Short mmCIF file of C-alpha atoms in Angstrom, two decimals:
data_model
loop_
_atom_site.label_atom_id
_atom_site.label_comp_id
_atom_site.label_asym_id
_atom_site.label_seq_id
_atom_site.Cartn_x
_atom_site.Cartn_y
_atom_site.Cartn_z
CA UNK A 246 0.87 -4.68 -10.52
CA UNK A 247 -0.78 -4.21 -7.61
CA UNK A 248 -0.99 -7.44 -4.93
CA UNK A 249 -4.09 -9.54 -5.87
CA UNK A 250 -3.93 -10.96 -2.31
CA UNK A 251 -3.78 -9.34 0.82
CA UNK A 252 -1.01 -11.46 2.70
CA UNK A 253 -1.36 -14.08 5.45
CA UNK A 254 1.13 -14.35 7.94
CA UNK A 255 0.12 -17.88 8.82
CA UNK A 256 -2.64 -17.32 11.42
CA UNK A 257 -6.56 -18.72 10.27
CA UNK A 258 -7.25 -15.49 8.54
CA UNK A 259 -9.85 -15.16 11.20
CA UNK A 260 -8.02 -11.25 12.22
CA UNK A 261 -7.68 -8.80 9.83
CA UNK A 262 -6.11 -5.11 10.92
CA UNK A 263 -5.75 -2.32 8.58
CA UNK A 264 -4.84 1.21 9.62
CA UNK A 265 -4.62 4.50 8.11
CA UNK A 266 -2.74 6.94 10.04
CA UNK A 267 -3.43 11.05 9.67
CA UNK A 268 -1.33 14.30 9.58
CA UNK A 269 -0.48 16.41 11.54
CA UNK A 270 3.33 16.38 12.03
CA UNK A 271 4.97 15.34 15.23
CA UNK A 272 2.09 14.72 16.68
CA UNK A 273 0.47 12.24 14.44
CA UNK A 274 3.58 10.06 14.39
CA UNK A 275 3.78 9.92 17.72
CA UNK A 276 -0.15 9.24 18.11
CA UNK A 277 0.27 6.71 15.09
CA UNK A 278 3.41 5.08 16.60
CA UNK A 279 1.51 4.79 19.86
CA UNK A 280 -1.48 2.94 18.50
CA UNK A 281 1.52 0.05 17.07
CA UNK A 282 2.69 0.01 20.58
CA UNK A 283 -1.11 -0.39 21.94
CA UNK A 284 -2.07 -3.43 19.51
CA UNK A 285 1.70 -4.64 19.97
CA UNK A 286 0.04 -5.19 24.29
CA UNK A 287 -3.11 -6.87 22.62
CA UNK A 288 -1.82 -11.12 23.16
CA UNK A 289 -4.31 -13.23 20.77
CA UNK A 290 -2.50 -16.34 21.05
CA UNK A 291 0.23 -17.76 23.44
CA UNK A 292 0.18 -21.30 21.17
CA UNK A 293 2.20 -22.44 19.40
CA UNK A 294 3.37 -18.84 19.51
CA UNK A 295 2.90 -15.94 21.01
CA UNK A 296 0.73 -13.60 18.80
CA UNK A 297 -0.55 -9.88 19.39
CA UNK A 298 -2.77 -7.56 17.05
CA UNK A 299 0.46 -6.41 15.54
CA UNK A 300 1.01 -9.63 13.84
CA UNK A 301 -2.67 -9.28 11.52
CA UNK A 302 -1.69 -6.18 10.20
CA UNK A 303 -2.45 -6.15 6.82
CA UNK A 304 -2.56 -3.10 5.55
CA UNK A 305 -0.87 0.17 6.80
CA UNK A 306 -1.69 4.01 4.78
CA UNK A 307 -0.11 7.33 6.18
CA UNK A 308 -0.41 10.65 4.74
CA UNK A 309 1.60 13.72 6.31
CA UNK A 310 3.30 12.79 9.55
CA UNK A 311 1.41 9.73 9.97
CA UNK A 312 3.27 8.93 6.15
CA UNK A 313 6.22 8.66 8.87
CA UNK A 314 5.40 5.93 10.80
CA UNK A 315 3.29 3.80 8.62
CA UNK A 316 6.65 3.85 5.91
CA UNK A 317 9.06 2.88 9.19
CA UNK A 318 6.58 0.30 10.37
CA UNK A 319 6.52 -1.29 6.78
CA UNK A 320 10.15 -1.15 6.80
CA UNK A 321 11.33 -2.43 9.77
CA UNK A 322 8.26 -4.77 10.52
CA UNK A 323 6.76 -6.02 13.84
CA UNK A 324 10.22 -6.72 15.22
CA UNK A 325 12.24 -3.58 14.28
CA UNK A 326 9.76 -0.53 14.44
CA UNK A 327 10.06 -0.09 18.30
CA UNK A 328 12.98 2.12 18.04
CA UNK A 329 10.65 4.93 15.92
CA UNK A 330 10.87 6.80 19.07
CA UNK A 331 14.53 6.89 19.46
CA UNK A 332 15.20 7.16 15.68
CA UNK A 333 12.48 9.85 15.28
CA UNK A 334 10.57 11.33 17.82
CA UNK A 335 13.17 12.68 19.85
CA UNK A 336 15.34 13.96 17.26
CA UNK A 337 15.58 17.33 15.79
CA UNK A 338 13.98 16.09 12.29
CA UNK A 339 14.08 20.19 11.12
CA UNK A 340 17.79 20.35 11.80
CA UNK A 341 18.29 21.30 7.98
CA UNK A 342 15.40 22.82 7.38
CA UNK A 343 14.97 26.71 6.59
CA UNK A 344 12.92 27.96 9.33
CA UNK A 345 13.48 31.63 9.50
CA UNK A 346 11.81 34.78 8.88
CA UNK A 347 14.08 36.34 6.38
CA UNK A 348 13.63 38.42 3.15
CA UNK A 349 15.13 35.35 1.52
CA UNK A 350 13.28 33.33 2.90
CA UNK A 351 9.75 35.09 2.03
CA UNK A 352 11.08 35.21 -1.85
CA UNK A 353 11.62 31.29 -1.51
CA UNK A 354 8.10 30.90 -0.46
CA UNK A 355 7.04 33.16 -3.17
CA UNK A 356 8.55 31.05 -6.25
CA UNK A 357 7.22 27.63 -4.45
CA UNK A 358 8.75 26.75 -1.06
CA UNK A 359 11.37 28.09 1.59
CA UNK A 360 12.57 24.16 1.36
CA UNK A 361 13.67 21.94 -1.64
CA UNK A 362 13.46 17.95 -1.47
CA UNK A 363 17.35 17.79 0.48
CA UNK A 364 16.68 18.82 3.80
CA UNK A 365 13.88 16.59 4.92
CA UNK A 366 13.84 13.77 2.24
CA UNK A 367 17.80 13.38 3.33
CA UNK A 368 17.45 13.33 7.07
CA UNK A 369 14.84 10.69 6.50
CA UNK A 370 16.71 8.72 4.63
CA UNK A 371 20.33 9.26 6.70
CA UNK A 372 18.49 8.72 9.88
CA UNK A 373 15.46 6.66 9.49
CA UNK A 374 15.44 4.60 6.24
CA UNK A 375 19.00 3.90 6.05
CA UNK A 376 19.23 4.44 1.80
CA UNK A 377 16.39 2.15 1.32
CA UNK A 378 14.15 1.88 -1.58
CA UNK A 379 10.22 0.49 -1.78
CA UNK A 380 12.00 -2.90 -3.08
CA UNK A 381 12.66 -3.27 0.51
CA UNK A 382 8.92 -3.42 1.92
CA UNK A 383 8.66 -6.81 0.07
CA UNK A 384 9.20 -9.01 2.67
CA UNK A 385 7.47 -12.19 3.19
CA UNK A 386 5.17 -11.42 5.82
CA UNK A 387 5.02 -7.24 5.66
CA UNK A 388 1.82 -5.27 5.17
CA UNK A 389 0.55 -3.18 2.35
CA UNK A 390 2.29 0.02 2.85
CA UNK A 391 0.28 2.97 1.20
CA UNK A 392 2.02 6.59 1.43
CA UNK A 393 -0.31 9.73 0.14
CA UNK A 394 0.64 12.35 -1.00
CA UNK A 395 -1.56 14.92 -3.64
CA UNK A 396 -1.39 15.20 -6.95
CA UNK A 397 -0.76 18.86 -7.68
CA UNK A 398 -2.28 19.17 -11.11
CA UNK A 399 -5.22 16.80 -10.38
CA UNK A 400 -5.92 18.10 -7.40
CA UNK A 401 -6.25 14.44 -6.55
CA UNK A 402 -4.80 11.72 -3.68
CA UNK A 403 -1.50 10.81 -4.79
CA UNK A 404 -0.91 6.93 -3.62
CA UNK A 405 2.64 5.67 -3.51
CA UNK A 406 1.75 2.27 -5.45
CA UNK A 407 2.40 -0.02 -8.52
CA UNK A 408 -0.70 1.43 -10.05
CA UNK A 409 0.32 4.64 -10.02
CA UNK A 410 3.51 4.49 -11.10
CA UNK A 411 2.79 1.69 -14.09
CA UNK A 412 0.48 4.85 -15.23
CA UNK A 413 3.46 6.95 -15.15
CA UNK A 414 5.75 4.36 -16.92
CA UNK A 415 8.13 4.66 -14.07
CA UNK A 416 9.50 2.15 -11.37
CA UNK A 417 8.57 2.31 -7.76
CA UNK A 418 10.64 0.15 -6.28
CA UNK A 419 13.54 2.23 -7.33
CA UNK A 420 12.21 5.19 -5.41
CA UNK A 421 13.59 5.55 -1.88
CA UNK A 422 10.99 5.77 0.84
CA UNK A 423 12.39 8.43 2.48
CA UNK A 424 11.45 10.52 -0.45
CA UNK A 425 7.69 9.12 -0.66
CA UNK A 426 7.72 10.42 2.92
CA UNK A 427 9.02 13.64 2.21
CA UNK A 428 6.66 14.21 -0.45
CA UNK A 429 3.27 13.07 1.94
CA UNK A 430 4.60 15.91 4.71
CA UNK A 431 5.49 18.44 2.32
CA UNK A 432 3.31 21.41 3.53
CA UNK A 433 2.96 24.10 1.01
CA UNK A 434 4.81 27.24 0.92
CA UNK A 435 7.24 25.43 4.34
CA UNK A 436 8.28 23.05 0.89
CA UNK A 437 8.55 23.17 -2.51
CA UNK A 438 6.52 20.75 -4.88
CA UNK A 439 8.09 16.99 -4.56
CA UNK A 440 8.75 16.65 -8.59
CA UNK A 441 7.96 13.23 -9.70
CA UNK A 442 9.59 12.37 -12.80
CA UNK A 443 6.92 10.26 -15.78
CA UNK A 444 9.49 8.65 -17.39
CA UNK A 445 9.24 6.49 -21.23
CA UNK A 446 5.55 7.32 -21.94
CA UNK A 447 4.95 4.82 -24.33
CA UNK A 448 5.81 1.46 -22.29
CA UNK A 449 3.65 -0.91 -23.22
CA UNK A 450 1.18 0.32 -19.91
CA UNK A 451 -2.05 -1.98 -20.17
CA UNK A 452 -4.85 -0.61 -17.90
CA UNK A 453 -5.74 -3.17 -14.96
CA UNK A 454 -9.46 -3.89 -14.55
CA UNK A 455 -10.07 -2.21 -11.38
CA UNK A 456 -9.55 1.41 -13.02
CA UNK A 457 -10.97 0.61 -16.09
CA UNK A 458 -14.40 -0.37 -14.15
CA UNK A 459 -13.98 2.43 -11.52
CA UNK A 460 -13.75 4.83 -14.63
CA UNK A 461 -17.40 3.29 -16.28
CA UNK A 462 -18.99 3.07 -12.77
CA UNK A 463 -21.20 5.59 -11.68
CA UNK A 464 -21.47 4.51 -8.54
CA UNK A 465 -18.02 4.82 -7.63
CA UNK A 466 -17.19 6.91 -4.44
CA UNK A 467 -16.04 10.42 -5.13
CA UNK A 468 -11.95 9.44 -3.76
CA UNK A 469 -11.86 6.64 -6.06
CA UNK A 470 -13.44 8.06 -9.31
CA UNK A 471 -10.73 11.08 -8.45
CA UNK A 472 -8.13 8.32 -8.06
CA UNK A 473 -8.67 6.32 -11.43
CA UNK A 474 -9.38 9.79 -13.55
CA UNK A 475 -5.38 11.04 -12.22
CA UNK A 476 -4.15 7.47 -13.26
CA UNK A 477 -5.80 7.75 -16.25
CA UNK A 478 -4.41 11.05 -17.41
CA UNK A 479 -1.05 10.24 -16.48
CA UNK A 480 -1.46 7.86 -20.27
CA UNK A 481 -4.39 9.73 -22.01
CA UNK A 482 -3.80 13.72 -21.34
CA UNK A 483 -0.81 15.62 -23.06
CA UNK A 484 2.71 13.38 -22.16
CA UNK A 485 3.56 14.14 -19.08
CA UNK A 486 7.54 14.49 -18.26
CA UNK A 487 6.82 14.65 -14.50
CA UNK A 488 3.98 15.07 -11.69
CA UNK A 489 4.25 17.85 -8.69
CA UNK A 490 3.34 16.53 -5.35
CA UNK A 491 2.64 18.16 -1.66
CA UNK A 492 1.32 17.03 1.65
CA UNK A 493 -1.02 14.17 1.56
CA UNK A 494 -3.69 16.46 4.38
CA UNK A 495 -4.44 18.59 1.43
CA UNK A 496 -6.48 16.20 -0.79
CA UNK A 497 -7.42 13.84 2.26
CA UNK A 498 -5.70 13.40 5.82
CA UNK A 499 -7.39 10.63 7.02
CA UNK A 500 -4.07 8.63 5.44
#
C-alpha cells in the first residue's frame, strides 16, 4: 500500500521539500542533480546538528532524464548521491546503445524501437544502481521516490508505486530501479516499449479509498481521474498479461 505518512526525519515538521524533476536527457539530470547540490548549500540549523534543505526532502518524482537522478537520490540518500556526477554525468551512458543510421537500424524502428530494455536498463543498473531493487529505497529516513513513465495503452502517467502495481497483482519491490529508469527515458522509436509483466490477476487486490473516491469525484483534476481510470482497468478491463511503457515526457514531463 501506499505510505499513509509522509516521513519525518526528526526535525519539527516545520520544512517540507518536494520536487519533481523533468526530461530532457542529459540535461535534465544534470539541471536536477544541480538543484540537490543547491538546497544541499541551504544550512537551516547548525544545533544540535547541522541541517540543510536536503535533509526535508520528502518527496522526490522524475520522469525522463530527471527519472535519473530523482531514482539515484532515493537510493543513495543525502549522504551518497554526490557522486551522480562521477557515476553518471560524465560517462558515456549510450555506450551500448544502437545509434546509427543503418537499414537495420530503420527496420528496428519500424517494428517498435532501434533499442530493447539491455542496453540502457543494464548500464544503469552495472553502473549506477549496483543490482538494486525498489526494496532498497526503504530506508528509515528516505523520501518518496516517484518514477513516471506512460502507460502505452491508456495513454496515461505511468507511476512507479505500490498502487500501481497492487492493480497489476505484481510486486514492486522486486523490480530493479534501473529498469523503472529505463522505462521513464525510453523515447519512442530510439527504444522499444518497456514490457511490464501483470502477473496472477486474481490476487485478492482490494481497491484503496483514494481511487475509489477519485473515480466517483467529478471534481477530480484531469492527471488524477487519468491516473485512477489506468489503475482501475488494470482489474476491471479484459486480464491483462502485461502493460507497455515509454518515456514519462510523453503523457506529462513535469516529473
Amino acid at each position: 500500500p501506499s505510505p499513509t505518512h509522509i516521513p519525518d526525519p526528526a526535525d519539527d515538521g516545520s520544512t517540507l521539500v518536494g520536487l519533481a524533476f523533468s526530461g530532457g536527457g542529459t540535461r535534465a539530470a544534470a539541471f536536477s542533480y544541480g538543484v540537490l547540490r543547491a538546497l544541499d548549500d541551504v544550512v537551516i540549523d547548525e544545533r544540535p546538528k547541522r541541517r540543510t534543505l536536503i535533509d526535508d526532502i520528502r518527496m522526490i518524482s522524475g520522469a525522463s532524464g530527471g527519472a535519473v537522478a530523482a531514482a539515484y537520490f532515493g537510493y543513495k540518500g543525502r549522504d551518497g548521491y554526490r557522486d551522480f556526477r562521477e557515476r553518471f554525468l560524465t560517462q558515456n551512458a549510450e555506450a551500448d546503445l544502437r545509434t546509427s543510421f543503418s537499414p537495420v537500424n530503420f527496420i528496428r524502428a519500424y517494428y517498435g524501437g532501434v533499442n530493447d530494455r539491455s542496453g540502457f536498463a543494464r548500464w544503469l543498473n552495472d553502473h549506477l544502481f549496483d543490482g538494486a531493487t525498489f526494496k532498497a529505497l526503504h530506508r528509515p529516513k528516505g523520501p518518496i521516490v516517484w518514477i513516471n513513465a506512460s502507460d502505452i495503452y491508456n495513454r496515461t502517467p505511468f507511476l512507479f508505486t505500490y498502487d500501481t502495481f497492487a492493480a497489476l497483482c505484481s510486486d514492486l519491490d522486486q523490480l530493479r530501479i534501473a529498469d523503472a529508469v529505463a522505462a521513464s527515458a525510453a523515447v519512442p522509436i530510439v527504444f522499444a516499449p518497456i514490457v511490464v509483466s501483470a502477473t496472477s490477476p486474481h490476487c485478492g487486490y482490494r481497491m484503496p479509498q483514494w481511487l475509489s473516491e477519485a473515480l466517483a469525484d467529478r471534481n477530480a483534476s484531469l492527471r488524477l481521474k487519468a491516473y485512477a481510470s489506468a489503475l482501475d482497468s488494470y482489474q476491471n478491463d479484459d486480464p491483462l498479461d502485461y502493460v507497455k511503457l515509454l518515456d514519462g515526457g510523453l503523457t506529462d514531463n513535469i516529473g
